[in-house]
Structures are given as C-alpha cells and as structure tokens.
mmCIF file of C-alpha atoms in Angstrom:
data_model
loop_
_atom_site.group_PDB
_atom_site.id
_atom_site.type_symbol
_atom_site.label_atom_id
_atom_site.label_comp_id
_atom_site.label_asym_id
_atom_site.label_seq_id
_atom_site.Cartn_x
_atom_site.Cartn_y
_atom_site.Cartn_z
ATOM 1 C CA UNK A 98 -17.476 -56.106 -8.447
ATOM 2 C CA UNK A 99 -16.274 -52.623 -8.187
ATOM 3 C CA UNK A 100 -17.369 -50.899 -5.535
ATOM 4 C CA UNK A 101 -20.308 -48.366 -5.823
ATOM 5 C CA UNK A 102 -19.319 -44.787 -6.917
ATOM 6 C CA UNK A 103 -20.763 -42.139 -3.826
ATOM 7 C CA UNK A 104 -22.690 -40.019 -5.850
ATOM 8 C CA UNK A 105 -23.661 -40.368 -9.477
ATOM 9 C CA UNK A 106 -21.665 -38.755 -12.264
ATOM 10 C CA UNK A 107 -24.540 -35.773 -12.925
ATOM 11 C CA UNK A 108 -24.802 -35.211 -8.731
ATOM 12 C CA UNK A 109 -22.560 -32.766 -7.306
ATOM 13 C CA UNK A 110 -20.835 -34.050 -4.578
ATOM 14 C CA UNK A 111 -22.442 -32.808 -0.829
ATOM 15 C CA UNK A 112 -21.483 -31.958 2.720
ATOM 16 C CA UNK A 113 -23.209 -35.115 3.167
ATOM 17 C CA UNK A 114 -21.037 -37.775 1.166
ATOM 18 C CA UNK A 115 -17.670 -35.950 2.500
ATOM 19 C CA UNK A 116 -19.128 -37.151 5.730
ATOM 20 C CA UNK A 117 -20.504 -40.205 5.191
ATOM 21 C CA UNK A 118 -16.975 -41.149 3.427
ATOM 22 C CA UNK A 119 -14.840 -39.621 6.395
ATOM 23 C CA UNK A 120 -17.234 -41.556 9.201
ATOM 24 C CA UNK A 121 -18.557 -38.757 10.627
ATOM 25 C CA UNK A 122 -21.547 -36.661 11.409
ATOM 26 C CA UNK A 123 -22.302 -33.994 8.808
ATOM 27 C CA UNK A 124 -22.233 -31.359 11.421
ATOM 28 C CA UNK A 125 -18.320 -32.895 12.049
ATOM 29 C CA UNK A 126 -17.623 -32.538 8.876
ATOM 30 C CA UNK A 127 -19.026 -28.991 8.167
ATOM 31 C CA UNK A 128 -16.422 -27.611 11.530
ATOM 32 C CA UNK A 129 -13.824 -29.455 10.063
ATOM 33 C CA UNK A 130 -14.167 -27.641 6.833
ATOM 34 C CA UNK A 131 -14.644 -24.306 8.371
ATOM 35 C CA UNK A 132 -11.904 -24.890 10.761
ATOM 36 C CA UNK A 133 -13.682 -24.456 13.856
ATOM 37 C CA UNK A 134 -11.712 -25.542 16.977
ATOM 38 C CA UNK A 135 -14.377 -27.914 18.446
ATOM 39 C CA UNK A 136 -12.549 -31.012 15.961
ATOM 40 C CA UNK A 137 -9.887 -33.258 16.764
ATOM 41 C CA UNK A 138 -6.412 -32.780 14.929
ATOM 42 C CA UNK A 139 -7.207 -36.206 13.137
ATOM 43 C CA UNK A 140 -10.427 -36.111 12.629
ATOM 44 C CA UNK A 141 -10.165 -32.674 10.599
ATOM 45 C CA UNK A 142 -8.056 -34.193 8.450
ATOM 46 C CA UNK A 143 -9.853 -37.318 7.718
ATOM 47 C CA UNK A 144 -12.650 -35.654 7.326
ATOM 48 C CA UNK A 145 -10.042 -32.625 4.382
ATOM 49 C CA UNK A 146 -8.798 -35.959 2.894
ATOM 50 C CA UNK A 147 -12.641 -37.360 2.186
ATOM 51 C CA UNK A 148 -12.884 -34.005 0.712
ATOM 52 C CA UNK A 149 -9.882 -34.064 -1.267
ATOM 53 C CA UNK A 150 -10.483 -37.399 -2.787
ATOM 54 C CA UNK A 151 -14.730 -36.797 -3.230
ATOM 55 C CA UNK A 152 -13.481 -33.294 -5.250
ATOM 56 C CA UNK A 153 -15.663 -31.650 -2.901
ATOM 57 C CA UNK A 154 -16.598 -27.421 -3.616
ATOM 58 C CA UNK A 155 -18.045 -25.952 -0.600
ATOM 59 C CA UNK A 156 -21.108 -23.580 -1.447
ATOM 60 C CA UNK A 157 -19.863 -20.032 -0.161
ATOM 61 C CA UNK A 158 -23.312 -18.592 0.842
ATOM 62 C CA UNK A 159 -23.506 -22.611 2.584
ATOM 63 C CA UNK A 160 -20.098 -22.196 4.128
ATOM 64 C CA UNK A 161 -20.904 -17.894 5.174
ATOM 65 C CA UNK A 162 -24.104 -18.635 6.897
ATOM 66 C CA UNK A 163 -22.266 -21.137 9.194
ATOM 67 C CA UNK A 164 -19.581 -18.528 9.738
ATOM 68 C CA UNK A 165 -21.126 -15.677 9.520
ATOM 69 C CA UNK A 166 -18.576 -14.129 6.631
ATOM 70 C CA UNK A 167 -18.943 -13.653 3.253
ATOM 71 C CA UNK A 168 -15.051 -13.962 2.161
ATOM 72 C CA UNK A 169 -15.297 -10.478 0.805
ATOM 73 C CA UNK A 170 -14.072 -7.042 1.860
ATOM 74 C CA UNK A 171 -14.253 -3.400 0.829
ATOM 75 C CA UNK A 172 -11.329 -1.435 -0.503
ATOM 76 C CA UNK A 173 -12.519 2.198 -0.256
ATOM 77 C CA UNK A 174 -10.455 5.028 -1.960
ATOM 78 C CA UNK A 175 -10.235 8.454 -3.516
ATOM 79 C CA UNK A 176 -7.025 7.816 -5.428
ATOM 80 C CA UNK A 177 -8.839 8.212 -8.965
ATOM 81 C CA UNK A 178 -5.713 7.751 -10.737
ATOM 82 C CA UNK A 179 -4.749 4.563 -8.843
ATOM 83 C CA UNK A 180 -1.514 5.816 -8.430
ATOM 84 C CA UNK A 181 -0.816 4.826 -4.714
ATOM 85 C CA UNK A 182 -4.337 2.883 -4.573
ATOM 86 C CA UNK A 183 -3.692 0.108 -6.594
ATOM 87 C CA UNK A 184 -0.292 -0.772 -5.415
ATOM 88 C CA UNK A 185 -1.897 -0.873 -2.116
ATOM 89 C CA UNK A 186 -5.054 -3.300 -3.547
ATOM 90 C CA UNK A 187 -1.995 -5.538 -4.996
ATOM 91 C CA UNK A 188 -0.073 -6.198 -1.560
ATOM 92 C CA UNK A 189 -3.832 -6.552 0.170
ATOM 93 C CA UNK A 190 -5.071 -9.103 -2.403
ATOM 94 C CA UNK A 191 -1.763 -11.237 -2.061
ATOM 95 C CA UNK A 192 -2.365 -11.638 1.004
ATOM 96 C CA UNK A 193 -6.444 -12.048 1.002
ATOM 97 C CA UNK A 194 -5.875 -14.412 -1.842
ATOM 98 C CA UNK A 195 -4.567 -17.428 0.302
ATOM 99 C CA UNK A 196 -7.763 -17.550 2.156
ATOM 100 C CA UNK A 197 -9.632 -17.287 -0.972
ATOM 101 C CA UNK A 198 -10.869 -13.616 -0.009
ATOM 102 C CA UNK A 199 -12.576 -11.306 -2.927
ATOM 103 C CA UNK A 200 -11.985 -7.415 -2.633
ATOM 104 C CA UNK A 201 -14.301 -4.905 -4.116
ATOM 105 C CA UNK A 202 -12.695 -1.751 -4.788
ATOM 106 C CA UNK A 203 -14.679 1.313 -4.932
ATOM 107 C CA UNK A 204 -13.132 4.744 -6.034
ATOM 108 C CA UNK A 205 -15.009 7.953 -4.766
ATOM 109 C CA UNK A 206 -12.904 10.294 -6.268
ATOM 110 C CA UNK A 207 -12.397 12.559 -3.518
ATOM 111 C CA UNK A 208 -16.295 12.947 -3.097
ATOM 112 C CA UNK A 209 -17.721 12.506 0.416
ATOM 113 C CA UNK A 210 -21.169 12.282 -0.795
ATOM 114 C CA UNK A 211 -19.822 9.453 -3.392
ATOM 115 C CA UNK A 212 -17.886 7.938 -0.524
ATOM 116 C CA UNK A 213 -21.482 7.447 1.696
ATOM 117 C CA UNK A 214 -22.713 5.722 -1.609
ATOM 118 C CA UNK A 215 -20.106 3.367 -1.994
ATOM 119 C CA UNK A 216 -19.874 2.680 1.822
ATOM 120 C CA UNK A 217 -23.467 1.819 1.688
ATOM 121 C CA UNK A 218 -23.184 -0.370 -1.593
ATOM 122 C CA UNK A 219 -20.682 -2.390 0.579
ATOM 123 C CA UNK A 220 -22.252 -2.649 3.669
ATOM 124 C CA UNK A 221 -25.180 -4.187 1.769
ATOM 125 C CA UNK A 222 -23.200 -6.704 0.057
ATOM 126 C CA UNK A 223 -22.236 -7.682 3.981
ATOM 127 C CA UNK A 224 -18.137 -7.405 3.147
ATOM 128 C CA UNK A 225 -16.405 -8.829 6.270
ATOM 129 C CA UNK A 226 -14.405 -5.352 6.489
ATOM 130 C CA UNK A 227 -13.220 -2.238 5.089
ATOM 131 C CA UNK A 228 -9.737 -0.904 3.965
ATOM 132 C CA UNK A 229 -9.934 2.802 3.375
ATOM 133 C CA UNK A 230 -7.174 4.405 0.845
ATOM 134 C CA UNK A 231 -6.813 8.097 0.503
ATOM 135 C CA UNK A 232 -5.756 10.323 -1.960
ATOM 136 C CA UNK A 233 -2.901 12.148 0.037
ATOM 137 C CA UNK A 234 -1.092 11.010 2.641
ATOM 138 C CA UNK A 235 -3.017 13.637 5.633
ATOM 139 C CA UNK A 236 -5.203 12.710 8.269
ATOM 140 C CA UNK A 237 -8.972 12.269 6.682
ATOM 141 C CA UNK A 238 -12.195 12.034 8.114
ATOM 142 C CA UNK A 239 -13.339 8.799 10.289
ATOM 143 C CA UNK A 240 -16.027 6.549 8.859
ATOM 144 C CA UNK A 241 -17.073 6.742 12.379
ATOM 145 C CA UNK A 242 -17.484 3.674 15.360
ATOM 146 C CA UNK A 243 -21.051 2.860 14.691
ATOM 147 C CA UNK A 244 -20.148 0.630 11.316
ATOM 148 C CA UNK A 245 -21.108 -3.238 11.948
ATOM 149 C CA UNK A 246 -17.324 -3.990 10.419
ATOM 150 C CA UNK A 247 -13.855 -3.607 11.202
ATOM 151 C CA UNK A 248 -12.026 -0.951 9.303
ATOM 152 C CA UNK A 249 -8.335 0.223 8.092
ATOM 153 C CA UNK A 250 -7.030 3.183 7.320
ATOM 154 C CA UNK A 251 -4.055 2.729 5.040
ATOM 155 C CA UNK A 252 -1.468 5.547 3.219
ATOM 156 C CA UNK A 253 -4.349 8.100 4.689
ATOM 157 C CA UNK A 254 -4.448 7.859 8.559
ATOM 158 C CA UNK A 255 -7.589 8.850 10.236
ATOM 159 C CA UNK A 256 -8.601 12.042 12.056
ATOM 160 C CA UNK A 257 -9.734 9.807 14.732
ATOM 161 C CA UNK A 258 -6.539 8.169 16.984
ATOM 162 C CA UNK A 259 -9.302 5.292 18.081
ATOM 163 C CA UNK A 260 -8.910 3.652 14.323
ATOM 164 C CA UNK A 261 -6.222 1.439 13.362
ATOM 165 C CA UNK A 262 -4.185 3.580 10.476
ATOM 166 C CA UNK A 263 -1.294 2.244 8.701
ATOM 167 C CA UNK A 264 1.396 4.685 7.565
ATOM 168 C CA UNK A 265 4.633 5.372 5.383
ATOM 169 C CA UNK A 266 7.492 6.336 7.273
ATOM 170 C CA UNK A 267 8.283 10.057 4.866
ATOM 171 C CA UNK A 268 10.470 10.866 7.546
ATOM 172 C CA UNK A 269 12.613 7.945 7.215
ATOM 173 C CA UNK A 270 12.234 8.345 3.506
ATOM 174 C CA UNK A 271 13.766 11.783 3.544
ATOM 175 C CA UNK A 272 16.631 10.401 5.688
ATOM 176 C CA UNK A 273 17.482 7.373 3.557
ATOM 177 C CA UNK A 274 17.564 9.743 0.479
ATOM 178 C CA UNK A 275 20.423 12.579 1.672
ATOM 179 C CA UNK A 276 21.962 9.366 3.780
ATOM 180 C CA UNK A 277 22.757 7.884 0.498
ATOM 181 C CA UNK A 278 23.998 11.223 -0.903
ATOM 182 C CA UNK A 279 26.354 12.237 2.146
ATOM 183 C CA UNK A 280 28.043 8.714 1.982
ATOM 184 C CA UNK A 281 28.854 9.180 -1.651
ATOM 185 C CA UNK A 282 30.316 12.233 -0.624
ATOM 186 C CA UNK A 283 27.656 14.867 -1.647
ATOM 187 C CA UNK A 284 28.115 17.990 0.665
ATOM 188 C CA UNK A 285 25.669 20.461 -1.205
ATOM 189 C CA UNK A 286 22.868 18.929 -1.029
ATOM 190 C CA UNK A 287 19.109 21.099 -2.288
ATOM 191 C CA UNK A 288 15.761 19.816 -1.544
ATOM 192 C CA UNK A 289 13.141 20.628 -3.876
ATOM 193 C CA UNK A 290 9.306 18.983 -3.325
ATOM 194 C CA UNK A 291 5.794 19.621 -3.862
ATOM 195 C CA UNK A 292 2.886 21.261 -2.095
ATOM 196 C CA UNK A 293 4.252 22.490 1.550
ATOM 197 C CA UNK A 294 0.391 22.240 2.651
ATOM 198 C CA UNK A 295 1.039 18.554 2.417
ATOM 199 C CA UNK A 296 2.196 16.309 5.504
ATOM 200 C CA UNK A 297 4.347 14.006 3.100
ATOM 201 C CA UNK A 298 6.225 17.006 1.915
ATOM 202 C CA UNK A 299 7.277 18.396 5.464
ATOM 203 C CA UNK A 300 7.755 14.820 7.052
ATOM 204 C CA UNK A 301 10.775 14.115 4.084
ATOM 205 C CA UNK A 302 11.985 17.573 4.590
ATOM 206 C CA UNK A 303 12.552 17.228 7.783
ATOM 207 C CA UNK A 304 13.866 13.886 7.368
ATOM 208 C CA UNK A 305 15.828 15.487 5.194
ATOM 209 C CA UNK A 306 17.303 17.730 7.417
ATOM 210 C CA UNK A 307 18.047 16.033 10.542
ATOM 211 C CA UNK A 308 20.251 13.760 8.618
ATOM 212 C CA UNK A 309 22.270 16.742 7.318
ATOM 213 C CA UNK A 310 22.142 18.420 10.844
ATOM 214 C CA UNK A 311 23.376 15.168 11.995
ATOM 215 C CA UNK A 312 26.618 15.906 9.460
ATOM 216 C CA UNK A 313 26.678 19.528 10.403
ATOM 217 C CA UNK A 314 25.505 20.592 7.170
ATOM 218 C CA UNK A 315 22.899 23.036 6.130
ATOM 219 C CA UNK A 316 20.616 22.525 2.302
ATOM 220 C CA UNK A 317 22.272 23.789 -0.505
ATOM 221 C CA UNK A 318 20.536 27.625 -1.331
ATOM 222 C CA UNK A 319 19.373 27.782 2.600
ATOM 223 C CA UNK A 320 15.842 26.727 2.271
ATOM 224 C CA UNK A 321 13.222 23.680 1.461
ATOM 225 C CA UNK A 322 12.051 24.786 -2.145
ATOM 226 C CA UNK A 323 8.306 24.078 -1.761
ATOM 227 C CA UNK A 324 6.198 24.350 -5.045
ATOM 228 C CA UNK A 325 3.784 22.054 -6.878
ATOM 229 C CA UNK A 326 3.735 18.224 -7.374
ATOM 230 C CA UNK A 327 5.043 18.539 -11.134
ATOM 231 C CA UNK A 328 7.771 18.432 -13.862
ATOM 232 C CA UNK A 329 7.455 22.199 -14.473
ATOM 233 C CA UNK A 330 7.736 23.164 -10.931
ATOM 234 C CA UNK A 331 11.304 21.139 -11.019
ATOM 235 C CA UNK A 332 12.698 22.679 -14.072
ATOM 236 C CA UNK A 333 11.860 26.111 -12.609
ATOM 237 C CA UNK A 334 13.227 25.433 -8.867
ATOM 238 C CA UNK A 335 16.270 23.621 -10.390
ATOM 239 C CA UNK A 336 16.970 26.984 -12.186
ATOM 240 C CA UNK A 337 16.792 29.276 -8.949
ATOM 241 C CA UNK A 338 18.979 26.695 -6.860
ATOM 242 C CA UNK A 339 22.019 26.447 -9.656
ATOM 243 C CA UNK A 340 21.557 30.206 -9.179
ATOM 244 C CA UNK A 341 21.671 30.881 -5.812
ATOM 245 C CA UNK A 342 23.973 27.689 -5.392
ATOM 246 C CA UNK A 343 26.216 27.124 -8.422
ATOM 247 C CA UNK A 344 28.388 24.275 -6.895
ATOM 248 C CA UNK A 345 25.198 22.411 -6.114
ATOM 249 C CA UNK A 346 26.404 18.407 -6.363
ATOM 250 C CA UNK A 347 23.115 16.565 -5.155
ATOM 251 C CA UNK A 348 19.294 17.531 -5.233
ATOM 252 C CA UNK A 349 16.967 15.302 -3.495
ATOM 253 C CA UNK A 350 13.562 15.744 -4.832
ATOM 254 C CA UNK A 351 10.033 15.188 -3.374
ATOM 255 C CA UNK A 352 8.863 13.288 -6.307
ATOM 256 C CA UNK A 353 9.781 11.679 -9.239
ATOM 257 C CA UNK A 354 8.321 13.697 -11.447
ATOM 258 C CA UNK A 355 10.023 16.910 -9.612
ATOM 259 C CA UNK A 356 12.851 15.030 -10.487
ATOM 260 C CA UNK A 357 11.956 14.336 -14.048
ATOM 261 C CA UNK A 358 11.902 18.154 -14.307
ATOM 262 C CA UNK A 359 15.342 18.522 -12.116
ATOM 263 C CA UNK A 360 17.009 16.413 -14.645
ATOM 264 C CA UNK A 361 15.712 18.283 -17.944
ATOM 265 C CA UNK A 362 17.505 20.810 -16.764
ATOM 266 C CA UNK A 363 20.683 19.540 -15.699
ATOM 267 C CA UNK A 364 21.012 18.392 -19.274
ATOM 268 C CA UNK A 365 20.340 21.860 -20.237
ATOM 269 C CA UNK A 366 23.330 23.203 -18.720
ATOM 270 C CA UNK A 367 25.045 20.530 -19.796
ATOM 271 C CA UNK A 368 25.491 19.612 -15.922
ATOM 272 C CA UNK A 369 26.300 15.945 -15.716
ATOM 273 C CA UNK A 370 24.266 13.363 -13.698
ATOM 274 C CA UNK A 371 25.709 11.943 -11.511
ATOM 275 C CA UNK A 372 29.334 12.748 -12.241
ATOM 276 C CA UNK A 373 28.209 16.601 -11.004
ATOM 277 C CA UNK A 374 25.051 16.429 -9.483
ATOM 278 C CA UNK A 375 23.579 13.223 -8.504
ATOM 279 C CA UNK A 376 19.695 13.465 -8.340
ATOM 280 C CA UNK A 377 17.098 11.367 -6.164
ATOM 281 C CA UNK A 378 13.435 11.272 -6.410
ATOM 282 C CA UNK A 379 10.285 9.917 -4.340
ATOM 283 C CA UNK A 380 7.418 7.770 -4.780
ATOM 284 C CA UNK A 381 9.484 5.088 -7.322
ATOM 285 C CA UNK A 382 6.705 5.400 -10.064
ATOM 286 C CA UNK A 383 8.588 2.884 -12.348
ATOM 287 C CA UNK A 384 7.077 4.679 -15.451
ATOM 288 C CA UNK A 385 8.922 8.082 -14.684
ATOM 289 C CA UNK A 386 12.100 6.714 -12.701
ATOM 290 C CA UNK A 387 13.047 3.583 -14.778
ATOM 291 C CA UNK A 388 12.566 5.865 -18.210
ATOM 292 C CA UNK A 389 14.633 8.587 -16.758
ATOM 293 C CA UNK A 390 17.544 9.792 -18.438
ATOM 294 C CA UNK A 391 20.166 8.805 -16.662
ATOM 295 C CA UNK A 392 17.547 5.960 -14.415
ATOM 296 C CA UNK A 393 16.749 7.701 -11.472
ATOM 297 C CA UNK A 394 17.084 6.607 -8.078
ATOM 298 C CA UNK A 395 14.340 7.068 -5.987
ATOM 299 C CA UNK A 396 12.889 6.271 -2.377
ATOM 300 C CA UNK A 397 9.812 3.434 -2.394
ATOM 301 C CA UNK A 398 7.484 3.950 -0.100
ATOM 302 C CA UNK A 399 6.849 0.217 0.176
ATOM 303 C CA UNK A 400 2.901 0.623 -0.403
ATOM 304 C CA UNK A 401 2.850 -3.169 -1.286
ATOM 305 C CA UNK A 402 3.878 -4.077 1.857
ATOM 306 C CA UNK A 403 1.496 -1.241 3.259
ATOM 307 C CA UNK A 404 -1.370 -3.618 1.443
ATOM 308 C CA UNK A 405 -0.286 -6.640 2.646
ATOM 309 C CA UNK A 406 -0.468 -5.405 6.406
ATOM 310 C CA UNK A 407 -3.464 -3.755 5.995
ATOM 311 C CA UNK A 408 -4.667 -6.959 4.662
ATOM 312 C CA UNK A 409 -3.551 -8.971 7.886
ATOM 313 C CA UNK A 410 -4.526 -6.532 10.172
ATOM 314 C CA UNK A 411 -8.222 -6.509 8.916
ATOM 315 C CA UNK A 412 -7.902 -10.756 9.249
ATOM 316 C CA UNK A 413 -7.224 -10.173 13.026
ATOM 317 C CA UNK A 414 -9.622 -7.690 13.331
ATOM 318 C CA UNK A 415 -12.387 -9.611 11.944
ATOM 319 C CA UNK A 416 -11.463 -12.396 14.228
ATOM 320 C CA UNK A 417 -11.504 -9.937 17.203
ATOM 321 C CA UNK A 418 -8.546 -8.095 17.595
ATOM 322 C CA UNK A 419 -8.489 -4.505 16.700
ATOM 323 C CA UNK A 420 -6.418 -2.044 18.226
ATOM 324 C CA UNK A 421 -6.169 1.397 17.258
ATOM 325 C CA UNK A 422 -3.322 3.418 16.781
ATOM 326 C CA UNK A 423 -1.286 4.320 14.094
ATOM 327 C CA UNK A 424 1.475 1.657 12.725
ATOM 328 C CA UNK A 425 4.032 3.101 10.033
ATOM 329 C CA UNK A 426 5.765 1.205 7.124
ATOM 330 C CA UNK A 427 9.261 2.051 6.426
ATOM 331 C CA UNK A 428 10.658 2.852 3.089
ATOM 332 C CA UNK A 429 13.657 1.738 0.890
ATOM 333 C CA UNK A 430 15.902 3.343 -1.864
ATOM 334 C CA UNK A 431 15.576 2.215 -5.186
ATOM 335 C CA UNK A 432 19.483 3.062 -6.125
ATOM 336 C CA UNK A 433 19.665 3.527 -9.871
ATOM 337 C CA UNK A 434 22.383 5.513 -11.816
ATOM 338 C CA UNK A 435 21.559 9.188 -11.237
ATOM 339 C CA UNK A 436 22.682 9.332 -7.536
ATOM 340 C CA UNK A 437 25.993 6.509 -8.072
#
C-alpha cells in the first residue's frame, strides 16, 4: 500500500506538515524558514528539504509578522524623467531580488509637498526602508531622524552628514576623461559643461584640471565654458572655443548631449573626429552616445552599481547597522571611436 499523501490534493500545504514531515516542532520549523539563529545547522536543513519536497509557499504577511518585515522598500525620487533614477532602481532591484524583496518607486517630481505624500503612502504600507534618489547630484534636504525606517540617500547626498549618502565620484570622472586624452597625445584640451550652479559640473572641472595641472598644461581657450545642460549650448560654446583656440585637438564635455552639440559642429567645419579633435562626453546615456556620429566616448557614472550598494547598505541597515557618512562610487570610461 502506498503510503498516505500529507495533505490532500485541494489543501495547500502548511507550516504544519513541513514540520510534521521534518520531525520537528512547528515553531522549529517556522525559525528554520526565517533563518533565525536559534536552529541547528542540520536541523535547518532538514527541516528546507521537508519544504522543498512538500512544495511548501510561505504566506508573506505569515512569514512578516514573525519577522517583523514586510520584504518591501521605498524608492523615493524626483528624477521625473528617470534618467539617472531608474538605472539606480535597476542595480537596487538586482540586488533586492535574491531575497525576494519588492520596491515601490514613487516619483515626486521635484515637489516637497508631493514628496511628504509619497513618504506617507510608504510608511503606511510599513516598507522595511527607504532609498531616496534626487534629481541633481547636490546636497538635498534630510527626511529627518524621527522616521521608524532606515534610509539612503543615493546620486543626491543629504544636507544632513548624520545620513548614510552614496555618491559618484565627478571628480574622478573629470580625471579619467582628459587622462584618456593626454595619453593619446591630446595637448589642447577645452572643457565645455552645463550649469556652473551645479556641484557635478565643478567637481569634473576640477577633475578636469588637476589632471592637466598634473601635465603642466592649462584648458584650451583659458577657461571652464559653463552654460546649460543641452545640445544648443554645445554647438554655440564649440564655436567660441575653435575661435579663441583654432588648434583645439580634444574637448571634453560635461554631458553627452553637450557633446552631441560639440560634434554637429565639428562636422560643420569639416573638423574631423577623432583624427583632429577627439571628443568625450558624460553621463553614457546609450541613446545619445551609442547613436553619435562618430560613437562617442563617454565617462559612466556607474549608477548601477550606485543601486546595487544602496541596495546592500539598506539590508545592513535594516538588520542594525547604519552608519552615516557619505560613501562615493567611482566611474569608468566608456571608450568609443570619437576620442581613439
């Protein structure tokens, strides 16, 4: 006679059978499962195999009430267009999704009021923690001490140096960019970027120029050509520096669609890329630099990998450890044909 099935083919299959089939109590079995460190090495996995062979589905509000989480958290931002958001969500839910963690992302477009909304909305849902994105890479508000979760400030570090804010290394970026140029033998080198008011656009100047200080060199035209964060605004500032400079060979750009704009013009004066003047951009928006005419290389700012720590960081904080302080993420150049 075959032997008698545990549960019937229309019962789901319990806490209760898992135990029963593993020998132990169901409390056991429920510590094994949540992997709480009361349980023997081999009793935890007697108790994963009975689980494994019953086809056994924990109940998630069952498994969050014994430990106290409800495998979600809250990805906060203000980057409406997604545009350095959602690489960020990608690297954070790669690493949430091997212990089966659900993000909620809420976008409050730059609004504080809209912010306290969504904040609220996630609170309620009881999210195990918070990853806040901003829209810029500047220091933005704190959500404040008082929140009954963990929090993580990533691409936008907070105003307050208490909070744990993860970073991308612009400074670096700058240097890796007119690095690459001087050892390809580039000696007039012009920077042109976006908004000066922004902290990004400084930081890769200045990475920018140490690395040529460190050559003895100066920037091609004798200044940082600050504008706006657009194609037109690198058409017109490529114009003034093949003025002021004519033997111009390299301009590093603070974006890629500055670049985009550098590059329309080059081909206007029938300038070739790279033979005459290699180019470089920022931010390695595939859509712009992959499509560019010649492909543009450009400096990543790695903002998967900024996800992915932000994502482990929140793990340990939820378990306990939270440190504040600010922890930066180093770049890497995307080398296409424009700068060979």
């Amino acid at each position: 006679m075959e032997p008698e099935p545990a549960q019937s083919a229309n019962r789901a299959v319990t806490l209760r059978d898992v135990a029963k089939l593993a020998g132990v109590s169901i409390a056991t079995a429920s510590k094994a499962l949540n992997n709480q460190p009361q349980v023997r090495a081999e009793t935890r996995a007697r108790v994963i195999r009975a689980a494994e062979q019953l086809s056994f589905s924990p109940n998630t509000l069952a498994q969050g009430l014994i430990t106290q989480r409800s495998g979600t958290v809250g990805l906060l931002t203000s980057d409406l267009e997604g545009r350095f958001s959602i690489p960020i969500l990608m690297g954070a839910e790669d690493a949430f999704g091997s212990d089966q963690t659900s993000v909620f992302l809420c976008d409050a477009r730059g609004d504080t009021v809209r912010e306290k909304h969504h904040l609220r909305a996630l609170l309620s849902r009881k999210v195990d923690g918070l990853i806040v994105v901003g829209a810029r890479p500047d220091a933005r508000a704190s959500l404040g001490r008082d929140l009954p979760v963990p929090v993580i400030y990533a691409y936008s570090p907070s105003d307050d140096p208490g909070d744990l804010s993860l970073v991308t290394d612009n400074v670096g970026g700058g240097r890796l960019a007119v690095d690459h140029l001087i050892r390809h033998g580039r000696r007039k080198i012009a920077h042109i970027t976006g908004d000066e008011t922004y902290g990004a656009a400084q930081d890769r100047a200045r990475g920018a120029l140490e690395r040529l200080g460190e050559e003895g060199l100066e920037l091609a035209g004798d200044q940082v050509w600050f504008g706006s964060w657009s194609e037109a605004w690198g058409r017109g500032a490529t114009r003034m520096v093949l003025q002021r400079t004519p033997g111009v060979d390299a301009i590093f750009a603070g974006s890629d669609e500055i670049a985009r704009g550098v590059l329309d013009v080059l081909h206007q004066e029938n300038l070739d890329v790279p033979g005459q003047v290699a180019v470089i951009g920022f931010d390695n928006w595939n859509i712009l630099a992959a499509n560019a005419r010649p492909p543009l290389s450009t400096v990543d700012m790695n903002l998967e990998q900024l996800g992915r720590l932000a994502a482990q960081r929140l793990f340990a904080a939820i378990d306990g450890t939270l440190a504040g302080g600010v922890e930066t993420v180093g770049c890497r150049l995307v080398i296409r044909e424009s700068s060979s």
